[in-house]
Every structure is written in structure tokens, then in C-alpha cells.
Amino acid sequence: MRALLLLAVLTTPAHGWEAAREGALCTLTHTEPDLHIRLTYDPGPPEYAIILTRAGTPWPVAPVFALQFTGDRPNLITTDRHVIDGFSLSVTDRGFGNVLDGLQFNRTATALTGDAAIPVPLTDAAPAVAAFRACTDAPSA
């Protein structure tokens, strides 16, 4: 029984923010029960990307995607250059300063497109975002 409980705990997705390096790629990830966020920086092009994957519900197709940040540095970032592929929504750009500031210095981020509004708590995101920024400034391995 204990082994089963331990296995369940170890296979449950972490809900914390995590920065890592995968080869030359810097990553920042976070998982909520209904949303997985993966932000990457590839020094090759250079290019940032964010992929938001919903669990069980596809993203509505809409002409604009927005991230609304609430907290100490509120901001609303919008784009019409997002790509929706069923459960995943992605955006790429050469700069993500406003996104990183929003994640690091606010309490909540809300992903908005069509009739979808998915809030993400940013509790404990700041240290992981700082680590991600340090990774993007470091030479790749």
C-alpha cells in the first residue's frame, strides 16, 4: 500500500515553476490541473516560444491571444501571431521581456482567447523566472 501511495506521489505532475536547460535550450515550465505552460529560449535563431496546453478542452480559435498580468506590475500583452493546434496554443518572438516581467513580478497571469480565460497563479514563479533569465544570458553548452 505504501509503495502504491509513493508511486502516486512521484507520478503526480509538479505544480511549481521550474527552470532548466535542455542542451542549448532554456526552459521554464509550470503545470496546473487544467493547463501546462512551457516557455523556451533557443539561442540559435535566437527565439523565445511559449506553449500553453490545455487538459481536455481545445483552445477556441480566435484572432487575438492575450496574457493579462495582475499584481505589482499589471500589464496586458496581445498578439495576433499565435498558433492554435487543438489543445495547444503557441507564440514565438525574438523578445519576451514583457512576458518574463509579467511572470516574475505579478500575482496572476490569465491566458485569454475567444471565450477562454484561464488564470494561472504566479506564486513562487519569481525565482524560476530569474533562473530562466540567467540561463538565457549564459553561453550555451
mmCIF file of C-alpha atoms in Angstrom:
data_model
loop_
_atom_site.group_PDB
_atom_site.id
_atom_site.type_symbol
_atom_site.label_atom_id
_atom_site.label_comp_id
_atom_site.label_asym_id
_atom_site.label_seq_id
_atom_site.Cartn_x
_atom_site.Cartn_y
_atom_site.Cartn_z
ATOM 1 C CA MET A 1 0.000 0.000 0.000
ATOM 2 C CA ARG A 2 2.806 2.429 0.892
ATOM 3 C CA ALA A 3 4.568 1.670 -2.366
ATOM 4 C CA LEU A 4 1.385 2.456 -4.263
ATOM 5 C CA LEU A 5 0.988 5.764 -2.415
ATOM 6 C CA LEU A 6 4.632 6.672 -3.085
ATOM 7 C CA LEU A 7 4.222 5.806 -6.760
ATOM 8 C CA ALA A 8 1.137 8.039 -6.974
ATOM 9 C CA VAL A 9 3.003 10.941 -5.397
ATOM 10 C CA LEU A 10 6.036 10.515 -7.675
ATOM 11 C CA THR A 11 3.947 10.352 -10.843
ATOM 12 C CA THR A 12 1.755 13.342 -9.997
ATOM 13 C CA PRO A 13 2.825 16.391 -12.039
ATOM 14 C CA ALA A 14 4.577 19.105 -10.073
ATOM 15 C CA HIS A 15 2.687 22.355 -9.746
ATOM 16 C CA GLY A 16 5.744 24.528 -9.098
ATOM 17 C CA TRP A 17 7.603 26.698 -11.566
ATOM 18 C CA GLU A 18 10.790 25.070 -12.844
ATOM 19 C CA ALA A 19 13.672 26.462 -14.915
ATOM 20 C CA ALA A 20 16.062 24.074 -16.647
ATOM 21 C CA ARG A 21 18.452 23.696 -19.536
ATOM 22 C CA GLU A 22 17.898 21.059 -22.228
ATOM 23 C CA GLY A 23 21.060 21.170 -24.315
ATOM 24 C CA ALA A 24 21.238 24.736 -25.655
ATOM 25 C CA LEU A 25 17.533 25.325 -24.910
ATOM 26 C CA CYS A 26 16.494 27.182 -21.726
ATOM 27 C CA THR A 27 13.089 26.132 -20.388
ATOM 28 C CA LEU A 28 10.569 27.396 -17.862
ATOM 29 C CA THR A 29 7.628 25.114 -17.077
ATOM 30 C CA HIS A 30 4.585 25.105 -14.856
ATOM 31 C CA THR A 31 1.651 22.735 -14.560
ATOM 32 C CA GLU A 32 -1.819 23.430 -13.212
ATOM 33 C CA PRO A 33 -4.630 20.836 -13.208
ATOM 34 C CA ASP A 34 -6.073 22.235 -16.462
ATOM 35 C CA LEU A 35 -3.029 23.878 -18.098
ATOM 36 C CA HIS A 36 0.643 23.179 -18.792
ATOM 37 C CA ILE A 37 2.935 26.089 -19.649
ATOM 38 C CA ARG A 38 6.289 25.643 -21.371
ATOM 39 C CA LEU A 39 8.390 28.671 -22.199
ATOM 40 C CA THR A 40 11.633 28.173 -24.116
ATOM 41 C CA TYR A 41 14.567 30.211 -25.325
ATOM 42 C CA ASP A 42 16.629 28.913 -28.244
ATOM 43 C CA PRO A 43 19.847 30.910 -28.677
ATOM 44 C CA GLY A 44 20.275 29.609 -32.242
ATOM 45 C CA PRO A 45 17.772 31.884 -34.030
ATOM 46 C CA PRO A 46 17.517 33.477 -31.197
ATOM 47 C CA GLU A 47 13.860 32.856 -30.397
ATOM 48 C CA TYR A 48 11.506 32.626 -27.424
ATOM 49 C CA ALA A 49 8.390 30.451 -27.502
ATOM 50 C CA ILE A 50 5.526 29.847 -25.131
ATOM 51 C CA ILE A 51 3.235 26.852 -25.459
ATOM 52 C CA LEU A 52 0.092 26.636 -23.341
ATOM 53 C CA THR A 53 -1.516 23.199 -23.428
ATOM 54 C CA ARG A 54 -4.989 22.702 -22.019
ATOM 55 C CA ALA A 55 -6.116 19.435 -20.474
ATOM 56 C CA GLY A 56 -9.306 18.115 -22.002
ATOM 57 C CA THR A 57 -10.541 21.278 -23.748
ATOM 58 C CA PRO A 58 -9.251 22.635 -27.047
ATOM 59 C CA TRP A 59 -8.456 26.327 -27.346
ATOM 60 C CA PRO A 60 -11.147 28.310 -29.137
ATOM 61 C CA VAL A 61 -9.971 29.684 -32.451
ATOM 62 C CA ALA A 62 -9.804 33.467 -32.141
ATOM 63 C CA PRO A 63 -7.963 36.300 -33.918
ATOM 64 C CA VAL A 64 -6.219 37.554 -30.750
ATOM 65 C CA PHE A 65 -4.445 35.912 -27.822
ATOM 66 C CA ALA A 66 -3.663 37.875 -24.661
ATOM 67 C CA LEU A 67 -1.831 37.435 -21.397
ATOM 68 C CA GLN A 68 -3.177 39.658 -18.656
ATOM 69 C CA PHE A 69 -0.983 40.106 -15.586
ATOM 70 C CA THR A 70 -2.379 41.317 -12.276
ATOM 71 C CA GLY A 71 -0.268 42.324 -9.319
ATOM 72 C CA ASP A 72 2.537 44.801 -8.680
ATOM 73 C CA ARG A 73 3.246 45.357 -12.398
ATOM 74 C CA PRO A 74 -0.060 44.834 -14.217
ATOM 75 C CA ASN A 75 0.109 44.502 -17.974
ATOM 76 C CA LEU A 76 -1.915 43.220 -20.917
ATOM 77 C CA ILE A 77 0.053 41.692 -23.794
ATOM 78 C CA THR A 78 -1.790 40.831 -27.002
ATOM 79 C CA THR A 79 -0.824 39.206 -30.281
ATOM 80 C CA ASP A 80 -2.426 38.027 -33.478
ATOM 81 C CA ARG A 81 0.624 35.861 -34.282
ATOM 82 C CA HIS A 82 -0.417 32.907 -32.133
ATOM 83 C CA VAL A 83 -0.964 29.393 -33.472
ATOM 84 C CA ILE A 84 -3.722 27.149 -32.156
ATOM 85 C CA ASP A 85 -3.398 23.409 -32.678
ATOM 86 C CA GLY A 86 -6.271 21.822 -30.777
ATOM 87 C CA PHE A 87 -5.222 21.721 -27.126
ATOM 88 C CA SER A 88 -2.034 23.762 -27.662
ATOM 89 C CA LEU A 89 -1.597 27.469 -28.233
ATOM 90 C CA SER A 90 1.861 28.812 -29.075
ATOM 91 C CA VAL A 91 3.535 32.148 -29.661
ATOM 92 C CA THR A 92 7.107 32.774 -30.803
ATOM 93 C CA ASP A 93 9.074 36.011 -30.845
ATOM 94 C CA ARG A 94 12.618 37.351 -30.652
ATOM 95 C CA GLY A 95 11.888 39.088 -27.340
ATOM 96 C CA PHE A 96 9.813 38.081 -24.307
ATOM 97 C CA GLY A 97 10.790 40.783 -21.806
ATOM 98 C CA ASN A 98 7.191 41.794 -21.080
ATOM 99 C CA VAL A 99 6.133 38.158 -20.628
ATOM 100 C CA LEU A 100 9.042 37.424 -18.277
ATOM 101 C CA ASP A 101 8.395 40.627 -16.293
ATOM 102 C CA GLY A 102 4.721 39.693 -16.029
ATOM 103 C CA LEU A 103 5.511 36.210 -14.746
ATOM 104 C CA GLN A 104 8.192 37.398 -12.334
ATOM 105 C CA PHE A 105 6.569 40.473 -10.788
ATOM 106 C CA ASN A 106 2.844 39.711 -10.584
ATOM 107 C CA ARG A 107 0.395 37.507 -8.688
ATOM 108 C CA THR A 108 -1.671 36.093 -11.549
ATOM 109 C CA ALA A 109 -1.458 35.612 -15.297
ATOM 110 C CA THR A 110 -4.639 34.994 -17.250
ATOM 111 C CA ALA A 111 -4.499 33.451 -20.729
ATOM 112 C CA LEU A 112 -7.286 34.911 -22.884
ATOM 113 C CA THR A 113 -8.516 33.931 -26.319
ATOM 114 C CA GLY A 114 -12.059 33.683 -27.631
ATOM 115 C CA ASP A 115 -14.273 32.786 -24.668
ATOM 116 C CA ALA A 116 -11.422 31.103 -22.755
ATOM 117 C CA ALA A 117 -9.975 32.874 -19.699
ATOM 118 C CA ILE A 118 -7.576 30.660 -17.752
ATOM 119 C CA PRO A 119 -5.975 32.152 -14.633
ATOM 120 C CA VAL A 120 -2.565 30.932 -13.509
ATOM 121 C CA PRO A 121 -1.257 31.754 -10.038
ATOM 122 C CA LEU A 122 2.298 33.083 -10.112
ATOM 123 C CA THR A 123 3.099 32.083 -6.536
ATOM 124 C CA ASP A 124 6.785 31.187 -6.362
ATOM 125 C CA ALA A 125 7.317 31.924 -10.077
ATOM 126 C CA ALA A 126 9.867 34.714 -9.484
ATOM 127 C CA PRO A 127 12.891 32.534 -8.564
ATOM 128 C CA ALA A 128 12.309 30.213 -11.538
ATOM 129 C CA VAL A 129 11.894 33.177 -13.912
ATOM 130 C CA ALA A 130 15.137 34.679 -12.563
ATOM 131 C CA ALA A 131 16.877 31.328 -13.181
ATOM 132 C CA PHE A 132 15.419 31.213 -16.707
ATOM 133 C CA ARG A 133 16.725 34.746 -17.385
ATOM 134 C CA ALA A 134 20.181 33.725 -16.110
ATOM 135 C CA CYS A 135 20.101 30.729 -18.442
ATOM 136 C CA THR A 136 19.274 32.920 -21.449
ATOM 137 C CA ASP A 137 22.219 35.191 -20.590
ATOM 138 C CA ALA A 138 24.676 32.303 -20.192
ATOM 139 C CA PRO A 139 26.608 30.820 -23.126
ATOM 140 C CA SER A 140 25.007 27.603 -24.358
ATOM 141 C CA ALA A 141 26.692 24.294 -23.631
#
